[in-house]
GROMACS .gro file of C-alpha atoms in nm:
model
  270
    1UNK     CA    1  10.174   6.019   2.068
    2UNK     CA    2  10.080   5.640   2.174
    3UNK     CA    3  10.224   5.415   2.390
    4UNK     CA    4  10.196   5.158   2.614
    5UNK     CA    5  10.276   5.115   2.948
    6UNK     CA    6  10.388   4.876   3.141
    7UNK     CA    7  10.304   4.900   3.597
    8UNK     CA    8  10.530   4.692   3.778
    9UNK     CA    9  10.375   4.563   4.070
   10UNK     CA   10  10.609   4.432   4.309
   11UNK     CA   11  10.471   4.104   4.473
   12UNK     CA   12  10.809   3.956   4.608
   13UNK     CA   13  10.968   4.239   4.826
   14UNK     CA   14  11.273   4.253   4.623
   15UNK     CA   15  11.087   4.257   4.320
   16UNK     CA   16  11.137   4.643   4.309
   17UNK     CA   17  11.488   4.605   4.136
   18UNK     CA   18  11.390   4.588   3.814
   19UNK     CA   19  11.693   4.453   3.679
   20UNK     CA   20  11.855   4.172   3.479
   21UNK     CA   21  11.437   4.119   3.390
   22UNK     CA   22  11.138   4.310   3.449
   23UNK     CA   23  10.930   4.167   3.725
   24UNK     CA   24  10.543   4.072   3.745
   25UNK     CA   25  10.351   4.285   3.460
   26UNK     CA   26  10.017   4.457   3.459
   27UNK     CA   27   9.926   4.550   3.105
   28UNK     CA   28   9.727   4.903   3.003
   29UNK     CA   29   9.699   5.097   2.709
   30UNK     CA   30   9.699   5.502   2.688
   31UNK     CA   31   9.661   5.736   2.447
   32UNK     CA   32   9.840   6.030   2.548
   33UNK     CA   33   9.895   6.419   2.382
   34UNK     CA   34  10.116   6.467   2.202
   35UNK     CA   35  10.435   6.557   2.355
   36UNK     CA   36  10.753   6.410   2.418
   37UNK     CA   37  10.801   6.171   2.669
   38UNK     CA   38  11.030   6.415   2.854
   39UNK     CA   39  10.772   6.614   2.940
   40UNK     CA   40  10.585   6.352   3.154
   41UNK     CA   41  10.631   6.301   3.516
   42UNK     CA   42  10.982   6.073   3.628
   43UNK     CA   43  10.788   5.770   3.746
   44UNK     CA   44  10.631   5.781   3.449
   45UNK     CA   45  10.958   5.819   3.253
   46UNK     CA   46  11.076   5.552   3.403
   47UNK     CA   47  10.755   5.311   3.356
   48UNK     CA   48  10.808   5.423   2.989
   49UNK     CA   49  11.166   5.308   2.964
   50UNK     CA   50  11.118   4.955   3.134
   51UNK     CA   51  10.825   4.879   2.920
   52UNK     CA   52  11.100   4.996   2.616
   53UNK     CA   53  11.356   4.739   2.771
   54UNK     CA   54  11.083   4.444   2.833
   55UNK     CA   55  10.953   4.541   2.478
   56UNK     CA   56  11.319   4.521   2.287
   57UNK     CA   57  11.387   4.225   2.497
   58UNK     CA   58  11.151   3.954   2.449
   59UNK     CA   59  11.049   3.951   2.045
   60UNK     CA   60  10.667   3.935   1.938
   61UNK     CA   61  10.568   4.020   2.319
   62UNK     CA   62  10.451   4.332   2.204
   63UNK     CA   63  10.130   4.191   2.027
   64UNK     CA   64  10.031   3.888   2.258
   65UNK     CA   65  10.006   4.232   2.500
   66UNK     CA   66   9.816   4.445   2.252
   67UNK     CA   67   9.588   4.114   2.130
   68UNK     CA   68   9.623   3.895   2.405
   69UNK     CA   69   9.315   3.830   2.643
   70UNK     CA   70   9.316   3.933   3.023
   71UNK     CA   71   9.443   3.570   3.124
   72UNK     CA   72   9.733   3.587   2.884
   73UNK     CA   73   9.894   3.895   2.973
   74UNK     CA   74   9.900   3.796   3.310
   75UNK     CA   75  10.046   3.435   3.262
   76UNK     CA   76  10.306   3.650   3.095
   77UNK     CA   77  10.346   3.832   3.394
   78UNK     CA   78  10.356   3.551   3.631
   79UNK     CA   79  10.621   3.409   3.421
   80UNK     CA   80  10.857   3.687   3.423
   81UNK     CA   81  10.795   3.749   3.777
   82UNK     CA   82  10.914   3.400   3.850
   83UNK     CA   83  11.218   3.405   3.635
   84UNK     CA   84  11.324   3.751   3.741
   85UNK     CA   85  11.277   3.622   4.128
   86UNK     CA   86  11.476   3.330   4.032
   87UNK     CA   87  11.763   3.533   3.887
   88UNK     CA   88  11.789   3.773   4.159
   89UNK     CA   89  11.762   3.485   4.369
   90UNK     CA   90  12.121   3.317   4.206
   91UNK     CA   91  12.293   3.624   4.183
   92UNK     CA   92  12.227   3.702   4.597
   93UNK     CA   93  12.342   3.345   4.678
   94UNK     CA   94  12.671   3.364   4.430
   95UNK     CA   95  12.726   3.693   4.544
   96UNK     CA   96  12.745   3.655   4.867
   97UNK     CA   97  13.018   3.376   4.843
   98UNK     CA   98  13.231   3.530   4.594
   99UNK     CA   99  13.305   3.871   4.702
  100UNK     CA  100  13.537   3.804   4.969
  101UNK     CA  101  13.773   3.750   4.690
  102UNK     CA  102  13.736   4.079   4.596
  103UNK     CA  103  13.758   4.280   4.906
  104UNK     CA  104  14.154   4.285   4.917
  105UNK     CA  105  14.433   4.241   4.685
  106UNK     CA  106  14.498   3.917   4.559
  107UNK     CA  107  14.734   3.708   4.777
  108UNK     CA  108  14.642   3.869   5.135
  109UNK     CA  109  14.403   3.744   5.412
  110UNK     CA  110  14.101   3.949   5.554
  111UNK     CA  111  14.094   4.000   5.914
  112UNK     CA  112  13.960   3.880   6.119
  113UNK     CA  113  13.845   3.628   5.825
  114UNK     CA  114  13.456   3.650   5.703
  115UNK     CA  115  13.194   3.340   5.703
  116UNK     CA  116  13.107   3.279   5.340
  117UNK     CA  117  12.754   3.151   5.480
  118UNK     CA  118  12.676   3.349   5.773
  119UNK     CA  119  12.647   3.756   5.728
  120UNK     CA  120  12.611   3.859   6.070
  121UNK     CA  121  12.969   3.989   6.088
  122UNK     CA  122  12.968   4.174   5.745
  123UNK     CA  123  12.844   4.558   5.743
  124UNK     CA  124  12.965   4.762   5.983
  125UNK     CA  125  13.051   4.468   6.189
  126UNK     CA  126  13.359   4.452   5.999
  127UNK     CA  127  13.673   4.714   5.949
  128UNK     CA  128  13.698   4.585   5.542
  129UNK     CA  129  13.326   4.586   5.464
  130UNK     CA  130  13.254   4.848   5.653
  131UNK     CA  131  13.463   5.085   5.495
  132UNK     CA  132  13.385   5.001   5.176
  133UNK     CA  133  13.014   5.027   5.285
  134UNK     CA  134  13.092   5.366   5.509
  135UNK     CA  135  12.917   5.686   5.300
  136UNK     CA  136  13.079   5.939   5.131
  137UNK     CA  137  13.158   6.235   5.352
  138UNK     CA  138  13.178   6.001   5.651
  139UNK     CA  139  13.475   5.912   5.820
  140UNK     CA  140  13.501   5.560   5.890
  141UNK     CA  141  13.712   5.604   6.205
  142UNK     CA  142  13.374   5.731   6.382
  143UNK     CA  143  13.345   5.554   6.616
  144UNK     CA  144  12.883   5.595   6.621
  145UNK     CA  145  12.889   5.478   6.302
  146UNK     CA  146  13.086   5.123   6.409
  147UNK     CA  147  12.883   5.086   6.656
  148UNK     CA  148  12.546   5.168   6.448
  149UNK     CA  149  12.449   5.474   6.618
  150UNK     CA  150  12.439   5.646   6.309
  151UNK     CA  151  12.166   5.521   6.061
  152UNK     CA  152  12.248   5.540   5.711
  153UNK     CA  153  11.991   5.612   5.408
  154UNK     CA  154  11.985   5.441   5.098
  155UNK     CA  155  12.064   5.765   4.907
  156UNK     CA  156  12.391   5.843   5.079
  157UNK     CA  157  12.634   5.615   4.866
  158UNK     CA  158  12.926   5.395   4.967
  159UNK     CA  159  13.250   5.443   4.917
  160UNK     CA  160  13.283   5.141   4.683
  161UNK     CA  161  13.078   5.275   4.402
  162UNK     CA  162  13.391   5.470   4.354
  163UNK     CA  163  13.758   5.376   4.160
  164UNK     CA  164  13.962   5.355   4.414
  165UNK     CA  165  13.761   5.397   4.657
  166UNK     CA  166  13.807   5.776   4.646
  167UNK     CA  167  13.548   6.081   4.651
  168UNK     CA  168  13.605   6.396   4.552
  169UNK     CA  169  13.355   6.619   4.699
  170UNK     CA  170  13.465   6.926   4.424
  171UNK     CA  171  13.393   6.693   4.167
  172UNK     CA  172  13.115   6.409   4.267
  173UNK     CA  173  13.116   6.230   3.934
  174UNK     CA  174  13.473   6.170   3.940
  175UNK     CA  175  13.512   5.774   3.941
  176UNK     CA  176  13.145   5.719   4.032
  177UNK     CA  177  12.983   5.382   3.935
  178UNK     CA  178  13.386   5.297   3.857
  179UNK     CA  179  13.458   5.089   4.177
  180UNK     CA  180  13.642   4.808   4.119
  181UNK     CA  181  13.451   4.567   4.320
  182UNK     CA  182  13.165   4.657   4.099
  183UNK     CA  183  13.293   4.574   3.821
  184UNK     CA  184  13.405   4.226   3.953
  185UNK     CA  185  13.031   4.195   4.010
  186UNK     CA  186  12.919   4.287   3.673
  187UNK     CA  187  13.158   4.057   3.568
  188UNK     CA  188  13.022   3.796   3.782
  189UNK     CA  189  12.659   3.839   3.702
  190UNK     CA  190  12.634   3.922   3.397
  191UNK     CA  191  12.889   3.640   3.235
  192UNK     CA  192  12.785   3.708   2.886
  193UNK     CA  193  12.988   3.824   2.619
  194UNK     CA  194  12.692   3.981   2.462
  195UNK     CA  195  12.562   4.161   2.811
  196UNK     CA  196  12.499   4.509   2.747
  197UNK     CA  197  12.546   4.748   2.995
  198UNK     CA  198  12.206   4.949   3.073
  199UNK     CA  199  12.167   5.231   3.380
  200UNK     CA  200  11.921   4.968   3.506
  201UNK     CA  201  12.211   4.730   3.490
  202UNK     CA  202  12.432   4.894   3.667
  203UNK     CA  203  12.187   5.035   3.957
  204UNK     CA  204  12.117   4.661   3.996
  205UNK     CA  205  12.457   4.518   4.043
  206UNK     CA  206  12.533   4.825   4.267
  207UNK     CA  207  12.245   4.738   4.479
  208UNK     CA  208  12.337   4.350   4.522
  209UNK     CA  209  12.692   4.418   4.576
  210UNK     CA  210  12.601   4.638   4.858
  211UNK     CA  211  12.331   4.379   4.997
  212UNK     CA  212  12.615   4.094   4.995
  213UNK     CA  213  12.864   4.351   5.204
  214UNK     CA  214  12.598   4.390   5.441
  215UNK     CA  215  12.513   4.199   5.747
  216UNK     CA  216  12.160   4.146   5.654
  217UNK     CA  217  12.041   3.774   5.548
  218UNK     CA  218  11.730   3.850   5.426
  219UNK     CA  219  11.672   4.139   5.116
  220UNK     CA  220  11.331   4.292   5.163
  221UNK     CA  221  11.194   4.660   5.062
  222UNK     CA  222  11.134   4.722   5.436
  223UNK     CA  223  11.444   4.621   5.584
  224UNK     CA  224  11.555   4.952   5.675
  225UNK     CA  225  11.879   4.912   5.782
  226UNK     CA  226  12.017   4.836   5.396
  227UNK     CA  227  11.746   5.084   5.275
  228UNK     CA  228  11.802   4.891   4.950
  229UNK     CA  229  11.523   4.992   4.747
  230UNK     CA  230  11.570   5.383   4.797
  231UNK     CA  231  11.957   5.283   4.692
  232UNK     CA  232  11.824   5.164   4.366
  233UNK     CA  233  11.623   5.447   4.246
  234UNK     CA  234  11.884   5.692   4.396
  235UNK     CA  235  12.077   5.586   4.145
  236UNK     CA  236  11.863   5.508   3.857
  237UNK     CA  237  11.742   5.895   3.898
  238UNK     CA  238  12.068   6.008   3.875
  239UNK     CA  239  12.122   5.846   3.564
  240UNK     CA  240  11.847   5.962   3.436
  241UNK     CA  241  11.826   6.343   3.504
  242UNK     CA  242  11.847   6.535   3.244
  243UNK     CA  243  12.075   6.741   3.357
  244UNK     CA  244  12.346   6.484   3.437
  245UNK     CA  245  12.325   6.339   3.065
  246UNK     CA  246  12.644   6.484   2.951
  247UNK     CA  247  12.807   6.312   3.277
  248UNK     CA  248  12.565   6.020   3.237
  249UNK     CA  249  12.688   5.953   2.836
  250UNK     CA  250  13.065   5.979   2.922
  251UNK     CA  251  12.966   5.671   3.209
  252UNK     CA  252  12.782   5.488   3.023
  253UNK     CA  253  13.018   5.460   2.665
  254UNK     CA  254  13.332   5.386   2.973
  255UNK     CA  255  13.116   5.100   3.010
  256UNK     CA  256  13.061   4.993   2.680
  257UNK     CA  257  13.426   4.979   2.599
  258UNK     CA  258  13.487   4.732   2.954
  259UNK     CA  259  13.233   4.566   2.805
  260UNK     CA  260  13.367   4.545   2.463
  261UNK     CA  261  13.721   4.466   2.599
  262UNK     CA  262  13.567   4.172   2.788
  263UNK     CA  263  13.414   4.050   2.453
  264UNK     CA  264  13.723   4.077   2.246
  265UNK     CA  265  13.946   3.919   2.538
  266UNK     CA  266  13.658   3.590   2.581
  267UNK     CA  267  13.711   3.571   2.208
  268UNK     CA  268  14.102   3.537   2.228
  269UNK     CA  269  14.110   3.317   2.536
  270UNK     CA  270  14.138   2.923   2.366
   0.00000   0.00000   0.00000
């Protein structure tokens, strides 16, 4: 089988989420056995599958790749890096404004209230955002991890990927990637009635809702304290393992019909 595959190299720090556009590219051609592309290693799975995405996405990119000199692919690449940076860039700073809305039921205060322009008392600084933020299997009444004694990874999810904020430790996919503050985001950020929902899609809105509950200011792949890049591909290899498709499929068409409702409902509002 050929392909082609496309190497991400992150230049910005955040440039690792590679979501709503693929960042900087680096263009080479293999020929590989043939085999299915199952049978190759995850990274390069997933290499496979964002190269798909950039591919479907952008019309006629495919051949100023494959005929294209040296210089153009990588004015091509310097262009998506920029607009991808820029994008990321919007959604942080909209983000970070517009979730307090969503951290409590319409009509009641948070308190003590939270800056919209200053993060330091988000996180665990905070009894809302910090329970939201507090990992399954934790309880937030502990008192180490209020106090940040307790470091938390980027694979041990937050309570607010879940609906309802409720885990169910004899059933772990029950509500996941349902949380209702994420969908407020994907509503927010992706505004379009014709955005579909992708796994990269939703590992990306995931991540930035949990950077704008945090106290950090500044979103960087060595920050370790958000630990947001090993979030991201926590959950992008979850949704794609194999042997979570079943589970994966069910998530991904309850998506498509939010998704669908939202299109039909933009269509009916005058």
């Amino acid at each position: 089988m050929r392909w082609t595959t496309v190497f991400l190299t992150c230049l910005p720090d955040q440039d690792f989420i590679q979501s709503p556009h693929p960042s900087w590219v680096t263009f080479r051609s293999d020929e590989l056995q043939d085999s299915p592309i199952e049978h190759y290693p995850a990274d390069v799975r997933c290499e496979h599958r964002v190269f798909m995405d950039l591919i479907d996405s952008y019309p006629g990119l495919l051949d100023r790749l494959t005929t294209g000199e040296e210089e153009d692919v990588l004015h091509v690449g310097e262009l998506l890096g920029k607009g991808a940076s820029g994008v990321r860039g919007d959604d942080m700073k909209t983000l970070k404004s517009a979730i307090l809305e969503w951290l409590i039921p319409r009509g009641q205060v948070v308190i003590p209230p939270l800056s919209r322009n200053i993060k330091s008392d988000r996180g665990f600084n905070h009894e809302v955002t910090g329970a939201l933020l507090c990992p399954t299997g934790l309880d937030w009444s502990n008192l180490s991890l209020k106090s940040s004694e307790t470091a938390v990874r980027g694979d041990q999810w937050p309570m607010f990927l879940y609906a309802g904020c409720e885990y169910d430790p004899e059933d772990p996919w029950k509500g996941l990637l349902k949380g209702e503050i994420l969908i407020f985001g994907f509503k927010h950020v992706f505004t379009s009635p014709s955005s579909s929902v992708t796994k990269g899609s939703l590992a990306y809105i995931a991540t930035q809702i949990r950077f704008a509950l945090s106290s950090s200011s500044v979103f960087s792949r060595t920050d370790t304290v958000t630990d947001s890049e090993n979030f991201y591909h926590s959950i992008l290899d979850l949704l794609e393992d194999p042997d979570e498709s079943e589970e994966v499929v069910d998530l991904m068409t309850w998506w498509m019909r939010f998704v669908n409702h939202l299109v039909i409902s933009s269509m009916l509002t005058p």
